[in-house]
């Protein structure tokens, strides 16, 4: 499963209990924290400032 935050341009792929994140260069410095990095159960829609979309099943 792959989810993407269109607000922060961050994506996460979930395989079983493993999560792999793809972030833009220097995204963790000086940028508001993305909900993809902190939420346990993800779903498409709006989470705080983040707009989450499901890319792949």
PDB file of N, CA, C and O in Angstrom:
ATOM      1  N   UNK A   1       0.833  -1.171   0.000  1.00  0.00           N
ATOM      2  CA  UNK A   1       0.000   0.000   0.000  1.00  0.00           C
ATOM      3  C   UNK A   1       0.888   1.248   0.000  1.00  0.00           C
ATOM      4  O   UNK A   1       1.870   1.293   0.713  1.00  0.00           O
ATOM      5  N   UNK A   2       0.530   2.221  -0.788  1.00  0.00           N
ATOM      6  CA  UNK A   2       1.297   3.466  -0.839  1.00  0.00           C
ATOM      7  C   UNK A   2       0.346   4.638  -0.622  1.00  0.00           C
ATOM      8  O   UNK A   2      -0.704   4.721  -1.258  1.00  0.00           O
ATOM      9  N   UNK A   3       0.737   5.520   0.308  1.00  0.00           N
ATOM     10  CA  UNK A   3       0.000   6.747   0.571  1.00  0.00           C
ATOM     11  C   UNK A   3       0.927   7.924   0.299  1.00  0.00           C
ATOM     12  O   UNK A   3       2.134   7.833   0.520  1.00  0.00           O
ATOM     13  N   UNK A   4       0.344   9.043  -0.168  1.00  0.00           N
ATOM     14  CA  UNK A   4       1.130  10.243  -0.455  1.00  0.00           C
ATOM     15  C   UNK A   4       0.442  11.460   0.154  1.00  0.00           C
ATOM     16  O   UNK A   4      -0.773  11.606   0.067  1.00  0.00           O
ATOM     17  N   UNK A   5       1.248  12.329   0.763  1.00  0.00           N
ATOM     18  CA  UNK A   5       0.756  13.622   1.239  1.00  0.00           C
ATOM     19  C   UNK A   5       1.054  14.630   0.136  1.00  0.00           C
ATOM     20  O   UNK A   5       2.211  14.902  -0.162  1.00  0.00           O
ATOM     21  N   UNK A   6      -0.008  15.162  -0.464  1.00  0.00           N
ATOM     22  CA  UNK A   6       0.187  16.119  -1.550  1.00  0.00           C
ATOM     23  C   UNK A   6       0.614  17.488  -1.026  1.00  0.00           C
ATOM     24  O   UNK A   6       1.182  18.276  -1.761  1.00  0.00           O
ATOM     25  N   UNK A   7       0.388  17.751   0.255  1.00  0.00           N
ATOM     26  CA  UNK A   7       0.785  19.022   0.860  1.00  0.00           C
ATOM     27  C   UNK A   7       2.296  19.106   1.030  1.00  0.00           C
ATOM     28  O   UNK A   7       2.913  20.120   0.709  1.00  0.00           O
ATOM     29  N   UNK A   8       2.909  18.034   1.549  1.00  0.00           N
ATOM     30  CA  UNK A   8       4.340  18.042   1.855  1.00  0.00           C
ATOM     31  C   UNK A   8       5.189  17.222   0.880  1.00  0.00           C
ATOM     32  O   UNK A   8       6.399  17.129   1.044  1.00  0.00           O
ATOM     33  N   UNK A   9       4.550  16.588  -0.112  1.00  0.00           N
ATOM     34  CA  UNK A   9       5.242  15.775  -1.111  1.00  0.00           C
ATOM     35  C   UNK A   9       6.033  14.638  -0.460  1.00  0.00           C
ATOM     36  O   UNK A   9       7.196  14.397  -0.789  1.00  0.00           O
ATOM     37  N   UNK A  10       5.407  13.956   0.507  1.00  0.00           N
ATOM     38  CA  UNK A  10       6.008  12.818   1.195  1.00  0.00           C
ATOM     39  C   UNK A  10       5.149  11.595   0.904  1.00  0.00           C
ATOM     40  O   UNK A  10       3.925  11.691   0.872  1.00  0.00           O
ATOM     41  N   UNK A  11       5.792  10.447   0.666  1.00  0.00           N
ATOM     42  CA  UNK A  11       5.033   9.221   0.453  1.00  0.00           C
ATOM     43  C   UNK A  11       5.553   8.131   1.367  1.00  0.00           C
ATOM     44  O   UNK A  11       6.702   8.150   1.797  1.00  0.00           O
ATOM     45  N   UNK A  12       4.671   7.169   1.658  1.00  0.00           N
ATOM     46  CA  UNK A  12       5.026   6.035   2.503  1.00  0.00           C
ATOM     47  C   UNK A  12       4.469   4.781   1.855  1.00  0.00           C
ATOM     48  O   UNK A  12       3.336   4.752   1.379  1.00  0.00           O
ATOM     49  N   UNK A  13       5.322   3.746   1.767  1.00  0.00           N
ATOM     50  CA  UNK A  13       4.858   2.445   1.296  1.00  0.00           C
ATOM     51  C   UNK A  13       4.834   1.505   2.491  1.00  0.00           C
ATOM     52  O   UNK A  13       5.770   1.475   3.297  1.00  0.00           O
ATOM     53  N   UNK A  14       3.744   0.765   2.626  1.00  0.00           N
ATOM     54  CA  UNK A  14       3.537  -0.115   3.767  1.00  0.00           C
ATOM     55  C   UNK A  14       3.479  -1.549   3.271  1.00  0.00           C
ATOM     56  O   UNK A  14       2.650  -1.886   2.421  1.00  0.00           O
ATOM     57  N   UNK A  15       4.387  -2.385   3.789  1.00  0.00           N
ATOM     58  CA  UNK A  15       4.415  -3.807   3.472  1.00  0.00           C
ATOM     59  C   UNK A  15       4.461  -4.562   4.793  1.00  0.00           C
ATOM     60  O   UNK A  15       5.505  -4.610   5.440  1.00  0.00           O
ATOM     61  N   UNK A  16       3.327  -5.111   5.211  1.00  0.00           N
ATOM     62  CA  UNK A  16       3.258  -5.786   6.505  1.00  0.00           C
ATOM     63  C   UNK A  16       3.436  -4.772   7.616  1.00  0.00           C
ATOM     64  O   UNK A  16       2.682  -3.823   7.723  1.00  0.00           O
ATOM     65  N   UNK A  17       4.465  -4.969   8.446  1.00  0.00           N
ATOM     66  CA  UNK A  17       4.761  -4.029   9.538  1.00  0.00           C
ATOM     67  C   UNK A  17       5.873  -3.052   9.181  1.00  0.00           C
ATOM     68  O   UNK A  17       6.323  -2.298  10.041  1.00  0.00           O
ATOM     69  N   UNK A  18       6.332  -3.064   7.942  1.00  0.00           N
ATOM     70  CA  UNK A  18       7.441  -2.210   7.514  1.00  0.00           C
ATOM     71  C   UNK A  18       6.923  -1.002   6.744  1.00  0.00           C
ATOM     72  O   UNK A  18       6.107  -1.141   5.847  1.00  0.00           O
ATOM     73  N   UNK A  19       7.411   0.180   7.127  1.00  0.00           N
ATOM     74  CA  UNK A  19       7.082   1.421   6.426  1.00  0.00           C
ATOM     75  C   UNK A  19       8.351   2.028   5.853  1.00  0.00           C
ATOM     76  O   UNK A  19       9.336   2.178   6.553  1.00  0.00           O
ATOM     77  N   UNK A  20       8.301   2.385   4.570  1.00  0.00           N
ATOM     78  CA  UNK A  20       9.421   3.041   3.911  1.00  0.00           C
ATOM     79  C   UNK A  20       8.945   4.410   3.438  1.00  0.00           C
ATOM     80  O   UNK A  20       7.955   4.519   2.721  1.00  0.00           O
ATOM     81  N   UNK A  21       9.675   5.453   3.862  1.00  0.00           N
ATOM     82  CA  UNK A  21       9.291   6.827   3.560  1.00  0.00           C
ATOM     83  C   UNK A  21      10.159   7.389   2.455  1.00  0.00           C
ATOM     84  O   UNK A  21      11.352   7.110   2.386  1.00  0.00           O
ATOM     85  N   UNK A  22       9.563   8.199   1.593  1.00  0.00           N
ATOM     86  CA  UNK A  22      10.283   8.965   0.584  1.00  0.00           C
ATOM     87  C   UNK A  22       9.958  10.429   0.830  1.00  0.00           C
ATOM     88  O   UNK A  22       8.802  10.830   0.780  1.00  0.00           O
ATOM     89  N   UNK A  23      10.995  11.204   1.132  1.00  0.00           N
ATOM     90  CA  UNK A  23      10.815  12.621   1.428  1.00  0.00           C
ATOM     91  C   UNK A  23      11.677  13.466   0.502  1.00  0.00           C
ATOM     92  O   UNK A  23      12.727  13.003   0.042  1.00  0.00           O
ATOM     93  N   UNK A  24      11.282  14.705   0.223  1.00  0.00           N
ATOM     94  CA  UNK A  24      12.136  15.589  -0.567  1.00  0.00           C
ATOM     95  C   UNK A  24      13.411  15.920   0.206  1.00  0.00           C
ATOM     96  O   UNK A  24      13.421  15.843   1.437  1.00  0.00           O
ATOM     97  N   UNK A  25      14.492  16.279  -0.476  1.00  0.00           N
ATOM     98  CA  UNK A  25      15.730  16.656   0.217  1.00  0.00           C
ATOM     99  C   UNK A  25      15.488  17.796   1.205  1.00  0.00           C
ATOM    100  O   UNK A  25      14.749  18.731   0.916  1.00  0.00           O
ATOM    101  N   UNK A  26      16.092  17.697   2.402  1.00  0.00           N
ATOM    102  CA  UNK A  26      15.990  18.701   3.469  1.00  0.00           C
ATOM    103  C   UNK A  26      14.552  18.948   3.930  1.00  0.00           C
ATOM    104  O   UNK A  26      14.240  20.012   4.433  1.00  0.00           O
ATOM    105  N   UNK A  27      13.663  17.966   3.783  1.00  0.00           N
ATOM    106  CA  UNK A  27      12.262  18.178   4.142  1.00  0.00           C
ATOM    107  C   UNK A  27      12.040  18.194   5.649  1.00  0.00           C
ATOM    108  O   UNK A  27      11.056  18.730   6.113  1.00  0.00           O
ATOM    109  N   UNK A  28      12.934  17.604   6.424  1.00  0.00           N
ATOM    110  CA  UNK A  28      12.721  17.540   7.864  1.00  0.00           C
ATOM    111  C   UNK A  28      13.177  18.804   8.581  1.00  0.00           C
ATOM    112  O   UNK A  28      12.889  18.993   9.741  1.00  0.00           O
ATOM    113  N   UNK A  29      13.870  19.683   7.902  1.00  0.00           N
ATOM    114  CA  UNK A  29      14.364  20.920   8.519  1.00  0.00           C
ATOM    115  C   UNK A  29      13.495  22.095   8.092  1.00  0.00           C
ATOM    116  O   UNK A  29      13.309  22.338   6.912  1.00  0.00           O
ATOM    117  N   UNK A  30      12.954  22.806   9.050  1.00  0.00           N
ATOM    118  CA  UNK A  30      12.197  24.011   8.763  1.00  0.00           C
ATOM    119  C   UNK A  30      10.864  23.776   8.090  1.00  0.00           C
ATOM    120  O   UNK A  30      10.317  24.668   7.465  1.00  0.00           O
ATOM    121  N   UNK A  31      10.325  22.587   8.195  1.00  0.00           N
ATOM    122  CA  UNK A  31       9.067  22.267   7.544  1.00  0.00           C
ATOM    123  C   UNK A  31       8.078  21.748   8.587  1.00  0.00           C
ATOM    124  O   UNK A  31       8.480  21.015   9.492  1.00  0.00           O
ATOM    125  N   UNK A  32       6.801  22.102   8.502  1.00  0.00           N
ATOM    126  CA  UNK A  32       5.836  21.547   9.446  1.00  0.00           C
ATOM    127  C   UNK A  32       5.810  20.028   9.336  1.00  0.00           C
ATOM    128  O   UNK A  32       6.020  19.478   8.262  1.00  0.00           O
ATOM    129  N   UNK A  33       5.549  19.359  10.438  1.00  0.00           N
ATOM    130  CA  UNK A  33       5.594  17.903  10.445  1.00  0.00           C
ATOM    131  C   UNK A  33       4.397  17.317   9.702  1.00  0.00           C
ATOM    132  O   UNK A  33       3.266  17.718   9.897  1.00  0.00           O
ATOM    133  N   UNK A  34       4.674  16.351   8.861  1.00  0.00           N
ATOM    134  CA  UNK A  34       3.650  15.692   8.068  1.00  0.00           C
ATOM    135  C   UNK A  34       3.003  14.576   8.890  1.00  0.00           C
ATOM    136  O   UNK A  34       3.688  13.851   9.614  1.00  0.00           O
ATOM    137  N   UNK A  35       1.687  14.425   8.765  1.00  0.00           N
ATOM    138  CA  UNK A  35       0.954  13.416   9.519  1.00  0.00           C
ATOM    139  C   UNK A  35       1.307  12.003   9.062  1.00  0.00           C
ATOM    140  O   UNK A  35       1.114  11.058   9.811  1.00  0.00           O
ATOM    141  N   UNK A  36       1.827  11.839   7.837  1.00  0.00           N
ATOM    142  CA  UNK A  36       2.247  10.510   7.378  1.00  0.00           C
ATOM    143  C   UNK A  36       3.354   9.947   8.265  1.00  0.00           C
ATOM    144  O   UNK A  36       3.475   8.741   8.415  1.00  0.00           O
ATOM    145  N   UNK A  37       4.164  10.823   8.841  1.00  0.00           N
ATOM    146  CA  UNK A  37       5.286  10.378   9.661  1.00  0.00           C
ATOM    147  C   UNK A  37       4.858   9.968  11.065  1.00  0.00           C
ATOM    148  O   UNK A  37       5.611   9.291  11.757  1.00  0.00           O
ATOM    149  N   UNK A  38       3.651  10.347  11.509  1.00  0.00           N
ATOM    150  CA  UNK A  38       3.258  10.109  12.895  1.00  0.00           C
ATOM    151  C   UNK A  38       2.017   9.240  13.075  1.00  0.00           C
ATOM    152  O   UNK A  38       1.836   8.666  14.138  1.00  0.00           O
ATOM    153  N   UNK A  39       1.157   9.143  12.089  1.00  0.00           N
ATOM    154  CA  UNK A  39      -0.099   8.397  12.223  1.00  0.00           C
ATOM    155  C   UNK A  39       0.136   6.892  12.146  1.00  0.00           C
ATOM    156  O   UNK A  39       0.901   6.426  11.308  1.00  0.00           O
ATOM    157  N   UNK A  40      -0.540   6.135  13.006  1.00  0.00           N
ATOM    158  CA  UNK A  40      -0.434   4.672  12.976  1.00  0.00           C
ATOM    159  C   UNK A  40      -1.314   4.074  11.884  1.00  0.00           C
ATOM    160  O   UNK A  40      -0.885   3.206  11.148  1.00  0.00           O
ATOM    161  N   UNK A  41      -2.566   4.509  11.810  1.00  0.00           N
ATOM    162  CA  UNK A  41      -3.449   3.973  10.775  1.00  0.00           C
ATOM    163  C   UNK A  41      -3.766   5.087   9.787  1.00  0.00           C
ATOM    164  O   UNK A  41      -4.284   6.141  10.162  1.00  0.00           O
ATOM    165  N   UNK A  42      -3.428   4.861   8.536  1.00  0.00           N
ATOM    166  CA  UNK A  42      -3.583   5.886   7.502  1.00  0.00           C
ATOM    167  C   UNK A  42      -4.853   5.648   6.706  1.00  0.00           C
ATOM    168  O   UNK A  42      -5.281   4.518   6.524  1.00  0.00           O
ATOM    169  N   UNK A  43      -5.445   6.743   6.246  1.00  0.00           N
ATOM    170  CA  UNK A  43      -6.612   6.691   5.388  1.00  0.00           C
ATOM    171  C   UNK A  43      -6.583   7.926   4.493  1.00  0.00           C
ATOM    172  O   UNK A  43      -6.032   8.962   4.880  1.00  0.00           O
ATOM    173  N   UNK A  44      -7.140   7.821   3.307  1.00  0.00           N
ATOM    174  CA  UNK A  44      -7.188   8.986   2.425  1.00  0.00           C
ATOM    175  C   UNK A  44      -8.074  10.084   3.013  1.00  0.00           C
ATOM    176  O   UNK A  44      -9.007   9.807   3.764  1.00  0.00           O
ATOM    177  N   UNK A  45      -7.753  11.326   2.691  1.00  0.00           N
ATOM    178  CA  UNK A  45      -8.533  12.465   3.155  1.00  0.00           C
ATOM    179  C   UNK A  45      -7.659  13.510   3.801  1.00  0.00           C
ATOM    180  O   UNK A  45      -6.440  13.505   3.657  1.00  0.00           O
ATOM    181  N   UNK A  46      -8.281  14.407   4.546  1.00  0.00           N
ATOM    182  CA  UNK A  46      -7.561  15.504   5.188  1.00  0.00           C
ATOM    183  C   UNK A  46      -7.259  15.147   6.639  1.00  0.00           C
ATOM    184  O   UNK A  46      -8.146  14.774   7.383  1.00  0.00           O
ATOM    185  N   UNK A  47      -5.986  15.233   7.023  1.00  0.00           N
ATOM    186  CA  UNK A  47      -5.532  15.016   8.399  1.00  0.00           C
ATOM    187  C   UNK A  47      -4.748  16.254   8.812  1.00  0.00           C
ATOM    188  O   UNK A  47      -3.596  16.427   8.412  1.00  0.00           O
ATOM    189  N   UNK A  48      -5.353  17.129   9.586  1.00  0.00           N
ATOM    190  CA  UNK A  48      -4.695  18.383   9.948  1.00  0.00           C
ATOM    191  C   UNK A  48      -4.480  19.216   8.699  1.00  0.00           C
ATOM    192  O   UNK A  48      -5.414  19.478   7.950  1.00  0.00           O
ATOM    193  N   UNK A  49      -3.231  19.608   8.436  1.00  0.00           N
ATOM    194  CA  UNK A  49      -2.905  20.375   7.225  1.00  0.00           C
ATOM    195  C   UNK A  49      -2.619  19.460   6.037  1.00  0.00           C
ATOM    196  O   UNK A  49      -2.507  19.926   4.916  1.00  0.00           O
ATOM    197  N   UNK A  50      -2.476  18.174   6.274  1.00  0.00           N
ATOM    198  CA  UNK A  50      -2.076  17.230   5.237  1.00  0.00           C
ATOM    199  C   UNK A  50      -3.266  16.720   4.430  1.00  0.00           C
ATOM    200  O   UNK A  50      -4.305  16.394   4.990  1.00  0.00           O
ATOM    201  N   UNK A  51      -3.077  16.632   3.124  1.00  0.00           N
ATOM    202  CA  UNK A  51      -4.055  16.037   2.220  1.00  0.00           C
ATOM    203  C   UNK A  51      -3.475  14.704   1.773  1.00  0.00           C
ATOM    204  O   UNK A  51      -2.499  14.654   1.022  1.00  0.00           O
ATOM    205  N   UNK A  52      -4.053  13.612   2.279  1.00  0.00           N
ATOM    206  CA  UNK A  52      -3.522  12.264   2.048  1.00  0.00           C
ATOM    207  C   UNK A  52      -4.305  11.600   0.924  1.00  0.00           C
ATOM    208  O   UNK A  52      -5.535  11.632   0.913  1.00  0.00           O
ATOM    209  N   UNK A  53      -3.571  10.963  -0.013  1.00  0.00           N
ATOM    210  CA  UNK A  53      -4.209  10.197  -1.066  1.00  0.00           C
ATOM    211  C   UNK A  53      -3.608   8.799  -1.120  1.00  0.00           C
ATOM    212  O   UNK A  53      -2.428   8.619  -0.820  1.00  0.00           O
ATOM    213  N   UNK A  54      -4.425   7.833  -1.464  1.00  0.00           N
ATOM    214  CA  UNK A  54      -3.961   6.453  -1.606  1.00  0.00           C
ATOM    215  C   UNK A  54      -3.535   6.272  -3.057  1.00  0.00           C
ATOM    216  O   UNK A  54      -4.325   6.498  -3.974  1.00  0.00           O
ATOM    217  N   UNK A  55      -2.268   5.873  -3.255  1.00  0.00           N
ATOM    218  CA  UNK A  55      -1.722   5.771  -4.597  1.00  0.00           C
ATOM    219  C   UNK A  55      -1.876   4.349  -5.136  1.00  0.00           C
ATOM    220  O   UNK A  55      -2.315   4.153  -6.257  1.00  0.00           O
ATOM    221  N   UNK A  56      -1.501   3.349  -4.331  1.00  0.00           N
ATOM    222  CA  UNK A  56      -1.570   1.949  -4.756  1.00  0.00           C
ATOM    223  C   UNK A  56      -2.104   1.088  -3.632  1.00  0.00           C
ATOM    224  O   UNK A  56      -1.964   1.407  -2.466  1.00  0.00           O
ATOM    225  N   UNK A  57      -2.697  -0.019  -4.003  1.00  0.00           N
ATOM    226  CA  UNK A  57      -3.205  -0.996  -3.038  1.00  0.00           C
ATOM    227  C   UNK A  57      -2.123  -1.985  -2.692  1.00  0.00           C
ATOM    228  O   UNK A  57      -1.310  -2.395  -3.421  1.00  0.00           O
TER     229      UNK A  57
END
